[in-house]
Coordinates of C-alpha atoms in Angstrom, one line a residue:
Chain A
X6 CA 15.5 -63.2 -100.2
X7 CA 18.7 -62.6 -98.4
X8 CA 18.4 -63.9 -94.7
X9 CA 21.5 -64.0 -92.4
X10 CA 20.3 -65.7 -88.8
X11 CA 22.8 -64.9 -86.0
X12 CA 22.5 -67.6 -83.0
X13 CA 24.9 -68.7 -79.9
X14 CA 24.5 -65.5 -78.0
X15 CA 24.2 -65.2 -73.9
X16 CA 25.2 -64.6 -70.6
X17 CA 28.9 -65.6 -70.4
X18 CA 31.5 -65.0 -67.0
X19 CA 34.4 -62.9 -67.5
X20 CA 37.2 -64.9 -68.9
X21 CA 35.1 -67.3 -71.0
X22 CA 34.7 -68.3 -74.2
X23 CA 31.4 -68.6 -76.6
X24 CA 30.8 -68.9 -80.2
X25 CA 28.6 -67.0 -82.3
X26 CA 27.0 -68.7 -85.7
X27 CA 25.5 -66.5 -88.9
X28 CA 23.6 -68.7 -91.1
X29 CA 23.2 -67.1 -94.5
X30 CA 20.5 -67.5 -97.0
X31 CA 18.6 -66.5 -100.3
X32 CA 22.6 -65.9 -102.0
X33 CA 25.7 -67.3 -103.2
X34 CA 27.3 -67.7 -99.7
X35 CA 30.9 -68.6 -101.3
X36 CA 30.8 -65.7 -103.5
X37 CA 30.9 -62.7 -100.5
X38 CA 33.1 -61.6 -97.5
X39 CA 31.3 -61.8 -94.3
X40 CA 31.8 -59.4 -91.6
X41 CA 30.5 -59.0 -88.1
X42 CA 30.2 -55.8 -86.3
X43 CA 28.7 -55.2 -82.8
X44 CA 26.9 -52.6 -80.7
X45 CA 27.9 -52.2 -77.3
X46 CA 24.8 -51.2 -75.1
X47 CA 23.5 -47.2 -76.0
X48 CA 27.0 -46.7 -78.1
X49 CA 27.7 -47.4 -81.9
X50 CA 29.0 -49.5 -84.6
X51 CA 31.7 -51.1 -84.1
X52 CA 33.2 -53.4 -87.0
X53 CA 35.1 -56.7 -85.3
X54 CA 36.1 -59.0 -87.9
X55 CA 36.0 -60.3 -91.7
X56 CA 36.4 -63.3 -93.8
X57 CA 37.3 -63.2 -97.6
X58 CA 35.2 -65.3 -100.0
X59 CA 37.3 -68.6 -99.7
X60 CA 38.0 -68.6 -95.7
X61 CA 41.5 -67.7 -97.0
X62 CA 42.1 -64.3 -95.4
X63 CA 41.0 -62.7 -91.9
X64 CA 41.1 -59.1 -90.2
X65 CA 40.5 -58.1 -87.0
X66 CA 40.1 -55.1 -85.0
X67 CA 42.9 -54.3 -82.8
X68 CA 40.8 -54.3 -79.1
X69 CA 39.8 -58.3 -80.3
X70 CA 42.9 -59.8 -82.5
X71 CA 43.9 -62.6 -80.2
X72 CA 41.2 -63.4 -78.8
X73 CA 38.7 -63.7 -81.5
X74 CA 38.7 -66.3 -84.1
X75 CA 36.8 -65.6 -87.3
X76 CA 36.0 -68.3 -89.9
X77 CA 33.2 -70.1 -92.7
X78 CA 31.8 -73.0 -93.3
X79 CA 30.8 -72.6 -97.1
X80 CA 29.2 -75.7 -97.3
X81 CA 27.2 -74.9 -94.9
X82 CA 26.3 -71.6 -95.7
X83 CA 27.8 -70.2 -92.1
X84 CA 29.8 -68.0 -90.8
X85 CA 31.6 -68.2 -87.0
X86 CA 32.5 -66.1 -84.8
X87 CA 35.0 -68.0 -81.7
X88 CA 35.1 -65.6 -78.8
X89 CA 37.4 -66.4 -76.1
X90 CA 39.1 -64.6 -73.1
X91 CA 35.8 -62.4 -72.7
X92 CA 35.8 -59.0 -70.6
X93 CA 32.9 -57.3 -69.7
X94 CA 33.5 -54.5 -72.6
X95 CA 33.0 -57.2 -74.9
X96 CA 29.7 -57.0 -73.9
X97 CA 26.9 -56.0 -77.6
X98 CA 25.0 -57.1 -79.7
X99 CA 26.7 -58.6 -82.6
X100 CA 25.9 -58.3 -86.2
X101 CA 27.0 -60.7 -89.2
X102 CA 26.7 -58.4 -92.4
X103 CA 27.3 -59.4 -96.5
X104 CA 29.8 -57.3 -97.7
X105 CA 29.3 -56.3 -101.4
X106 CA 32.0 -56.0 -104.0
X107 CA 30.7 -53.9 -106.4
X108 CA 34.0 -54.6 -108.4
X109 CA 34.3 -50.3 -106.9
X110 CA 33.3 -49.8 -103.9
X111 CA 32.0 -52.0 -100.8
X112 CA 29.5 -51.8 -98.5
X113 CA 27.3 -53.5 -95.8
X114 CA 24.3 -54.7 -98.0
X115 CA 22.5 -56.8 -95.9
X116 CA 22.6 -57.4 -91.9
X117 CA 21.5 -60.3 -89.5
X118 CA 18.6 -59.4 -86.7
X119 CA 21.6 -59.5 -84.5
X120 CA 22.3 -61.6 -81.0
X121 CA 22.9 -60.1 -77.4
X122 CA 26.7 -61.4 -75.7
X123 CA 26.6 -60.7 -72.1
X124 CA 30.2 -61.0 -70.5
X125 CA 29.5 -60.1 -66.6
X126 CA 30.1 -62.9 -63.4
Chain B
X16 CA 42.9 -47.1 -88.9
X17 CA 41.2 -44.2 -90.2
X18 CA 39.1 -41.9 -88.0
X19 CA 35.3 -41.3 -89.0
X20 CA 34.2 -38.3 -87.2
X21 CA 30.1 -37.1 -87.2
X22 CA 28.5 -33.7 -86.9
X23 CA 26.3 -32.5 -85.3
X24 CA 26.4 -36.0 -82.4
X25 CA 22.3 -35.5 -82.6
X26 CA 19.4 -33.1 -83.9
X27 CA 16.4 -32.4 -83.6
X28 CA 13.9 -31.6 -86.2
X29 CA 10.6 -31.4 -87.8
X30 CA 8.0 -33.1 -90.4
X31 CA 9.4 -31.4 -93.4
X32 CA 12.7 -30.3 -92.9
X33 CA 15.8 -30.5 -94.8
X34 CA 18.4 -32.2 -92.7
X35 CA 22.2 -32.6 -93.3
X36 CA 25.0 -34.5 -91.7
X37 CA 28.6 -34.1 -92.0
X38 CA 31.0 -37.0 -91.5
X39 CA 35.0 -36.1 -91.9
X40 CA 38.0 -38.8 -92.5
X41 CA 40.7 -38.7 -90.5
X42 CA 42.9 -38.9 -94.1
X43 CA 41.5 -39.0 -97.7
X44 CA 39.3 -42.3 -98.4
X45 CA 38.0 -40.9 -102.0
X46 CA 34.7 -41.7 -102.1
X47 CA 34.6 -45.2 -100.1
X48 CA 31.9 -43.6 -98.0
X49 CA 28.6 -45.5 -96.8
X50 CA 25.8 -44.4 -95.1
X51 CA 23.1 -46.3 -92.5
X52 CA 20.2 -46.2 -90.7
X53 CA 19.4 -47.5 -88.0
X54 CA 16.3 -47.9 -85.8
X55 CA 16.0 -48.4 -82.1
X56 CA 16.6 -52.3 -81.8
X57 CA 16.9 -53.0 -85.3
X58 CA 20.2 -53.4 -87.5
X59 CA 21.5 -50.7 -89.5
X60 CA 20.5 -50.6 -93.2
X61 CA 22.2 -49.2 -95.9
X62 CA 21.4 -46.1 -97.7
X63 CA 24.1 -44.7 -99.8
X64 CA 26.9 -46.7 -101.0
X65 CA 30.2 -44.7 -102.9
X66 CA 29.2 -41.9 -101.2
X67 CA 26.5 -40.9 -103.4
X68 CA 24.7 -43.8 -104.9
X69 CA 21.9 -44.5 -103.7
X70 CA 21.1 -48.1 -102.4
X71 CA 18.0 -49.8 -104.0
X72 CA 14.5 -49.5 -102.7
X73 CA 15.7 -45.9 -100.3
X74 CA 13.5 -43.0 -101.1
X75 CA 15.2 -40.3 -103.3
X76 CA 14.9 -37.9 -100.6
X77 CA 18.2 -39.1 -99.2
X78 CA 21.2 -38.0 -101.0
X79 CA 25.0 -38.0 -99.8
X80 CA 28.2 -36.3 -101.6
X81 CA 31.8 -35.4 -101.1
X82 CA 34.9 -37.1 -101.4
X83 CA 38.4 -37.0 -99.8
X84 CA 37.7 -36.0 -96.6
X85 CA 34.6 -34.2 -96.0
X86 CA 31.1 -36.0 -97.0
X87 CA 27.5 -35.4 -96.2
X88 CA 23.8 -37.1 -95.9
X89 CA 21.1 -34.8 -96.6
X90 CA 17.1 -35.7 -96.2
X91 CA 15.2 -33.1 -97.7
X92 CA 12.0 -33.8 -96.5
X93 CA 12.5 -35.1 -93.4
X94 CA 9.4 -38.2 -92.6
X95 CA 8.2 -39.4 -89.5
X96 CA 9.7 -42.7 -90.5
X97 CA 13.1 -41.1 -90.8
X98 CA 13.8 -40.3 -87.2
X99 CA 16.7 -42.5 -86.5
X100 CA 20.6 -43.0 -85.7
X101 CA 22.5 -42.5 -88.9
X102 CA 25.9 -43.6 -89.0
X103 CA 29.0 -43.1 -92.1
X104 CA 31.3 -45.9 -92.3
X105 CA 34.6 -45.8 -94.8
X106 CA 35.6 -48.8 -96.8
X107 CA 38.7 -47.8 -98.0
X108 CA 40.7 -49.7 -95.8
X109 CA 40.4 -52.6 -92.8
X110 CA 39.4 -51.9 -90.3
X111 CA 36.7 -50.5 -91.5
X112 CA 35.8 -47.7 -89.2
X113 CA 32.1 -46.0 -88.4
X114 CA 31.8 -42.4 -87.6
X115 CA 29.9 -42.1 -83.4
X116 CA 26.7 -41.8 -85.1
X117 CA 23.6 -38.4 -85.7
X118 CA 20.5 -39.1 -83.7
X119 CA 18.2 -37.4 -85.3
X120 CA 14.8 -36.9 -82.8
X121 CA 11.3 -35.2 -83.6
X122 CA 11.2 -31.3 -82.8

């Protein structure tokens, strides 16, 4: 079974820094990009950041390029998520998802529980 | 980045009914069109992947089609179980970009 555990969520002050973990199990961790995507409070999806297969390439979205430092750990089955220079819109809950390659088309197959980042003093 | 735009924003509607959603691209995105569910508290989950394949284990009362620019979700037996937030998402091109969101609430 496919289980991806998000953990390192909290309160943080405006201007800090914190960093998010995803541990993935139940696949073939090396084999799939890894996004994560967050929910501000009452608002939608928003898609952040993803990692190809080897750690070799990274995107970001615009509002967190800079500031937010994606990467993987393949031995260890996780994914990171480095969040620094924190402003209260930051403020979600933040998803790791498995992206799927269907060798076509590509897709969100499998999400964590989420974890709740607070940025207010 | 390509804009995903939803319609109606929310509806609401009965045991029974036949339900669709519209979600437009800002610019054609073929049919790299996904579709999600999600539950108060609880992450999205995917229903239909290539905008009309439908993802393992969802009930074949969901069914999505288009391509280019304009796609839709239809439920056509809407279940008590299927009052949610429903969400497109293109994945055409990074960053990959989600439409606002249809609530969809009991009549």
């Amino acid at each position: 079974e496919v289980q991806l555990v998000e953990s390192g969520g909290g309160l943080v002050q405006p201007g800090g820094s914190l960093r998010l973990s995803c541990a993935a199990s139940g696949f073939t961790f090396n084999s799939y990009w890894m996004s994560w995507v967050r929910q501000a409070p009452g608002k939608g999806l928003e898609w952040v950041a993803n990692i190809k297969e080897d750690g070799s390439e990274t995107y970001y979205v615009d509002s967190v390029r800079g500031r937010f430092a994606i990467s993987r750990d393949n031995a260890k089955n996780s994914l990171y998520l480095e969040m620094s220079s924190l402003r209260a819109e930051d403020t979600a809950v933040f998803y790791c998802a498995r992206e799927y390659d269907s060798g076509y088309h590509f897709y969100f197959d499998h999400w964590g529980q989420g974890i709740l980042v607070t940025v207010s003093s | 980045d390509i804009q995903m735009t939803q319609s109606p924003s929310s509806l609401s509607a009965s045991v029974g009914d036949r339900v669709t959603i519209a979600c437009r691209a800002g610019q054609s995105i073929g049919t790299y069109l996904n579709w999600y569910q999600q539950k108060p508290g609880k992450a999205p989950k995917l229903l239909i992947f290539g905008a009309s394949s439908l993802q393992s284990g969802v009930p074949s009362r969901f069914s999505g089609s288009g391509s280019g620019t304009y796609f839709t979700l239809t439920v056509t037996s809407l279940q008590p179980e299927d009052f949610a937030t429903y969400y497109c998402q293109q994945s055409v091109s990074t960053p990959r970009t989600f439409g606002q969101g249809t609530k969809v609430e009991i009549k």
